[in-house]
Amino acid sequence: MSNLAKYLMPFLFAASALSLAHAENVAIVGGDVYTAHDGVVYEAGVVIISDDKIAAVGGADTPVPDGYRVIDATGKWVTPGMMNAYTLIGLSEVSLEPSTLNHSISETFYSAGFDVSYGLNPDTPIIPITRIEGVTRAVVVPGFGVPFDQNPNKSVFAGQAAVIHLGGGYDLVVKSQAAVVSYPANAKVGGTRTAVLDYLKGALSEAAQPKGKKKKGDSNNGRRFAKAPEDKAILARVVTGEVPLYINENKASNILQLLALRDEFPGIRLIILGAAEGWIVADELAAANVPVVIAPTNNLPGRGFDSLGATLYNAGRLEAAGVTVAIVNGGFSPAHNARLLNQDAGNAVAHGMSWNGAFEAITINPAKIFGIDEDFGSLEAGKDADVVVWDGDPLEVMSSPDHVFIMGKEVPLVSRQTRLRDRYMDLDDNEMPFAYKK
Amino acid sequence: MKPLTGLLLGASLAALSAALPIAHGAEDGARAPHASSYRPMASAPTMIINVNIYDGRGGLIENGSVLMKDGDIAAIGANLEAEEGTVVIDGQGKWVTPGIIDVHSHYGVYASPGMNAHSDGNEVTGPNTAEVWAEHGVWPQDPGFARAQASGVTTLQILPGSANLIGGRGVTLKNVPARTVQAMKFPGAKQGVKFACGENPKRVYGQKGESPFTRMGNVAGYRAAWAKAVEYKRSWDDYNEKVAAGEDADPPTRDLQMDTLMGVLNGEILIQHHCYRADDMANIIEVSKEFGFKITAFHHAVESYKIADILAENDICSAMWADWWGFKMEAYDGIRENAALVHNAGACAVIHSDSGTGIQRLNQEAAKTLADGNKAGLDISKAEAWGWISYNAARTLGVEDQTGSLEVGKDADVVLWSGDPFSVYTRAEKVFIDGALVYDMNDQATHAVSDFRLGLTGEGDDR
C-alpha cells in the first residue's frame, strides 16, 4: 500500500465504516420499477429485498411480507445498480501522484499475469463518492486510465481485470481474473500496431501449445511473449474462452483483424473496448456475437487516425445492428469519473439509441459481458439486492438516487464530498474555524 | 477600444501599437494588424415563436417570441407579430437561449486528432511566456469547432495551456468556420492572458531543477513579472504624456512580454488565472492588490466554494467544471455543488469545459450542478443557471455588452433547443450566430465540414 493511503487510513476507514449497515428486509413500493430484464417495467411496482437478495419483483399487487421496512417510492424510479465496465476505482487515488497508483506493471513481458485485485484499496473515498450516484459494481482494469488508445503500457497485455462491488468493507472482489486487458494501439513493443498484433497472436499460440510440444522453428519460438508462468496460465484460459480478452480497438479495419483472430483461436471470447468506428463494422460484430464497451461521447478524431469515424451516433447504430453494447464514460480519470456513465448513456439516447438499450448498457449488458449476470444486472428474484431508488429518470443529468442498496445493505448517501459541501454550505457560519465543523 | 484610440491620437505608430496591440480597426476603416476580420454569415430576419426562453440573465419567458434581424436581437417578448418577409419558426415545446459561451477551450491549439504536430498550446520554454498569443497557434480546421457548434456553442475563448506561470494571451472567437483565425475573432473582444497557479508550473520547471520549484517560486515569479511591468508601464505613460504635451521624446524599447502585462494594468487584457485551491486564489488576490491589477476570473476553481464570499467581495468570476475532481492533488476537494454554492454566495459562477468533448455538453454540466445544489437545499432556477454558460461567461470575456443574453440590440447568438436544454435528451436544433443560421440539426447542408474531414472516414456525421 502506498504511503499516502497509509497516512489517510484512519480517516478513510471512518468514511467507509459508514457503509457497514446490515442487510435487512425491505419492501420498496409505489415506484416505477425498471427491471432491465427483457424490458419489463412495473408501474407503481414492488421490489422485495430479503437480507442480501431480491426476493420478489412485481406489480402493485405483489404481497409485502410482515415486518418489512417499507420505502414509499411513489413517483420515483427503481432500477438495478449501475455497473461501470471500465474503471480504476481502488487503483488510483490521485491520477498525477504515482505514490497513489497501483494500476499497472512496468515489466516488459510479464503482463497478462498481473492481477489488479491484489492492489485494490477498499478504503478509497472514491467508492462512496461513486455509489451514491447509483453505481454499485465496477470492472477495475489494469491501465493508466488516460483515453483508452493512449494507455502507455509496455506490453501486449496490461493484466487482469477484476469485478468489484461498491458496498464497502475489505472484501470487494466479486470476480477476479474477469478478463485479460490489452491496449495494442500504444503498447511499447514492436514499434507499430502491426507488430503488436503479431506478438499477440504469438503469445496466444504459445499459450495454446500443450507443454513440451514446442519445436524449433515455430514462428513464436524464442520470442518469449509470456515469460512468467502466470502469463502462460492465464493466456491458456483466454485461448479456451474461459477468460475473455478485453481489447482496445477503435479502427474499423483493426476490429475486423481481431474478429479474424477467431479463425486461429476459435474458443476465444473477445470484448472490444472503445470501438469508436464500431458502427462501420456493426454487422460483422453482431454476426460474430462480440460485445463492445464504448464511450459514446468520445466523438473527436483520435490519435493515430484510428478513430476518425468517432461519432455520437455509434451507440445507436451498434444497437440497431444487434451488437451487445456496454457504455462507460470515456473521459480521463476513470476512477474519479466512473460515476458519470449514465450521462453518457443519456447522450447515446439523444443520438439514436433506444432508452432501454442505453439503460441495459449500464446494467445487465456489462453484467453479461463480464459474467456476473446470474447475480447482478437486473431486478429479478434471486439476484443480489443491488437496487437504486431515483428521484427521476436515471439517465437524466438532473436525477440522482434517494436510496442505494448494495447486496441488501442500504448505504448512506454520504461521501467525503458531501461532507466538504456541508462544511462550506454556509460561509457566514464561521465563528469558529471551519475545521471544527464536522 | 475607440475612446482609447482617441486618447492616444498624436502618439507615434509605435506607441499606438505598443499600447494597443489588439486595436480593432482604425478610424479610417482599415483593419489594424491582428484585428478581427470576422463577417457575419448571411441572415434573413427570423422570428421564433411559441417558445420558452431562458434569457441568460435569469429571466424566463414562457410561450414567447424572439426576433433576429440584421444580426441582432431586434425584439423579445410574449406576443410579437412577424412582419412580412420574416422567416417564422414555430418553437412549440422547445426552448430558446443565448448561445453557449465556453471561456476555456483549447480547440485549435490542441486540435483533433491529437497528433504530436498539433501540440500548439504550451510554449514550455520558460515560466513566463506572456509574449505568445494563442491565436497564432489556432488551427481553424480543427474538427472540434463544428462539433461544438452543433452543441450550441457560439462563442469560445481559446487559451494557452497551463505549463507556465504566464502562458500567453488568449483569444475570443465567434464559433464560425473560417480559413483564418482573424476571420473567427470576436470583433472588439479584449484578449485574455493565461496565468497558472499551483502544481503545473512547479512540476514542469521543478522537474528540470529550474524555477519555479515550489508554490513559493510560483508567487515570486508572478511578482517579479509584475514589478517589471509596473516600471514598463510607467516608462510608456511618461512617454505618452510627453508626446501629448508636444515634447520631444524617445519611445521606450518594446518588450512583448511586458506589452501583455501592461495591457492588463491598462485594463485592455483580462486575466484568466488557472487556480484550483482556495489558498492559492487568496495569494493571487494579494498579489493583485500589491500591483494594482484586476483578476477577471479564476479557472478550474474547484475550491471556490470555500472562499465564495472573498471572490464575491473582489468581483472575481470562477470558471468551474461541474464535477471533475481528484486527477491531481489540488483537485482533490472538488465537489459537485461548487458552481451552485458560488452562485448562491453572490459571486460570479461560470461553467467551463477545458475539454474538446466536454464543451459539447455545457448545458448538461450546468444542469448537474444545478440539480445537486438544489437537492442540497439551495433554490436556484434553471433560468438563473443558464447564466453560468452565457451571461457570466460573457462577463468573463468582457463581451457582455455584445452577447451572452437575449436583449434587444445584442448579437443574435441564439440556440433553439429541441426541448428543455437542462435535459440530457435535448439537442441544439438550430444555432444562430449574429442572426445567421450556422447549424440546423435536420439539414445536412448546414453542417460545416472542416478541410481535415473532407474525404476521410467520418466526414458525414455532425455529432
Coordinates of C-alpha atoms in Angstrom, one line a residue, chain A residues 4 8 12 93-97 125-126 129 133 277 279-280 297-305 308-313 317 332-333 336-337 339-340 343 346-347 349-351 355 391 393 395-402 416-417 420-421 424-425 427 430 434, chain B residues 107 112-116 143-144 147 199 203 305-309 323-329 332-337 341 344-345 356-357 360-361 364-365 367-368 370-373 375-378 382 422-427 452-453 456-458 461-463:
Chain A
L4 CA -0.4 8.2 1.2
L8 CA -5.0 8.6 5.3
L12 CA -10.7 6.8 5.2
E93 CA -6.4 7.8 -5.8
V94 CA -4.9 10.9 -7.5
S95 CA -4.0 10.4 -11.1
L96 CA -0.9 12.6 -11.1
E97 CA 0.5 11.2 -7.9
P125 CA -13.2 7.6 -0.8
I126 CA -14.0 7.1 -4.5
I129 CA -18.4 9.1 -4.0
E133 CA -24.6 8.2 -7.7
E277 CA -15.6 3.1 -35.5
W279 CA -20.6 1.4 -36.4
I280 CA -18.8 0.8 -39.6
T297 CA -19.3 10.8 -26.1
N298 CA -15.8 10.4 -27.5
N299 CA -16.7 11.8 -30.9
L300 CA -13.5 13.5 -31.9
P301 CA -10.9 12.0 -34.3
G302 CA -8.3 10.4 -32.0
R303 CA -4.5 9.9 -32.3
G304 CA -3.1 7.7 -34.9
F305 CA -6.1 8.3 -37.2
L308 CA -11.6 9.4 -37.5
G309 CA -15.1 8.0 -37.7
A310 CA -15.9 8.6 -34.0
T311 CA -19.4 9.8 -33.6
L312 CA -22.2 10.1 -31.0
Y313 CA -24.3 8.0 -33.3
R317 CA -26.0 2.2 -34.9
F332 CA -9.8 10.8 -18.5
S333 CA -9.6 9.6 -14.9
H336 CA -13.0 9.7 -10.3
N337 CA -15.4 10.0 -13.3
R339 CA -20.0 7.8 -11.7
L340 CA -20.8 9.7 -15.0
Q343 CA -24.9 10.8 -18.6
G346 CA -28.4 9.5 -21.9
N347 CA -26.4 11.1 -24.7
V349 CA -30.2 8.1 -26.4
A350 CA -30.2 11.6 -27.7
H351 CA -28.3 10.3 -30.7
W355 CA -33.8 4.3 -23.9
D391 CA -35.8 10.9 -7.9
D393 CA -35.1 9.1 -14.9
L395 CA -30.3 8.7 -17.5
E396 CA -31.2 12.3 -16.9
V397 CA -28.5 14.7 -15.7
M398 CA -30.7 16.2 -13.1
S399 CA -31.7 13.0 -11.5
S400 CA -30.0 11.4 -8.5
P401 CA -30.5 8.5 -6.1
D402 CA -32.6 8.7 -3.0
R416 CA -16.1 12.9 1.6
Q417 CA -17.5 15.3 -1.0
L420 CA -16.9 19.1 2.3
R421 CA -20.1 20.5 0.9
Y424 CA -18.8 25.1 3.5
M425 CA -22.5 25.3 2.7
L427 CA -19.9 30.6 4.8
N430 CA -17.7 31.0 10.7
F434 CA -14.4 25.6 9.5
Chain B
Y107 CA -9.6 23.9 -29.7
S112 CA -8.0 16.9 -33.1
P113 CA -6.7 14.5 -34.0
G114 CA -4.2 14.8 -31.1
M115 CA -1.1 14.3 -33.2
N116 CA 2.3 15.4 -32.0
P143 CA -12.8 19.5 -36.5
G144 CA -13.8 20.2 -32.9
R147 CA -18.8 19.6 -33.0
E199 CA 1.1 22.3 -9.4
R203 CA 6.1 20.4 -11.8
Y305 CA -16.9 27.2 -2.7
K306 CA -14.6 27.5 0.2
I307 CA -14.0 31.2 -0.4
A308 CA -17.0 32.3 -2.4
D309 CA -17.5 35.3 -0.1
D323 CA -17.9 17.5 -11.2
W324 CA -14.3 16.9 -12.3
W325 CA -12.0 16.1 -9.3
G326 CA -9.2 14.0 -8.0
F327 CA -7.0 13.8 -11.1
K328 CA -4.4 15.9 -9.2
M329 CA -3.8 16.7 -5.6
Y332 CA -8.9 16.5 -4.5
D333 CA -11.5 18.7 -2.8
G334 CA -13.7 19.2 -5.8
I335 CA -17.5 18.9 -5.1
R336 CA -20.4 18.7 -7.4
E337 CA -22.2 21.7 -5.9
L341 CA -22.6 27.4 -4.0
N344 CA -25.5 31.3 -4.0
A345 CA -22.9 33.3 -2.3
G356 CA -12.9 19.0 -26.6
T357 CA -15.7 16.7 -25.7
Q360 CA -20.3 19.8 -26.3
R361 CA -22.4 19.4 -23.1
Q364 CA -25.7 19.3 -19.1
E365 CA -22.9 20.3 -16.9
A367 CA -27.8 21.0 -15.2
K368 CA -25.9 18.6 -13.0
L370 CA -27.9 23.0 -10.5
A371 CA -29.7 19.7 -9.5
D372 CA -27.1 18.8 -6.9
G373 CA -27.1 22.3 -5.5
K375 CA -31.0 18.9 -3.7
A376 CA -28.6 20.1 -1.1
G377 CA -31.0 22.8 -0.2
L378 CA -30.4 25.8 -2.5
K382 CA -32.9 27.0 -14.4
F422 CA -31.4 21.0 -19.0
S423 CA -32.3 17.5 -20.2
V424 CA -29.7 15.0 -21.5
Y425 CA -32.0 14.1 -24.4
T426 CA -32.2 17.7 -25.7
R427 CA -30.2 18.7 -28.7
F452 CA -9.4 18.0 -42.4
R453 CA -12.5 15.9 -42.5
L456 CA -11.8 10.9 -44.6
T457 CA -13.8 8.4 -42.6
G458 CA -16.5 10.1 -40.5
D461 CA -21.5 12.8 -39.1
D462 CA -22.4 16.1 -37.5
R463 CA -22.1 14.9 -33.9

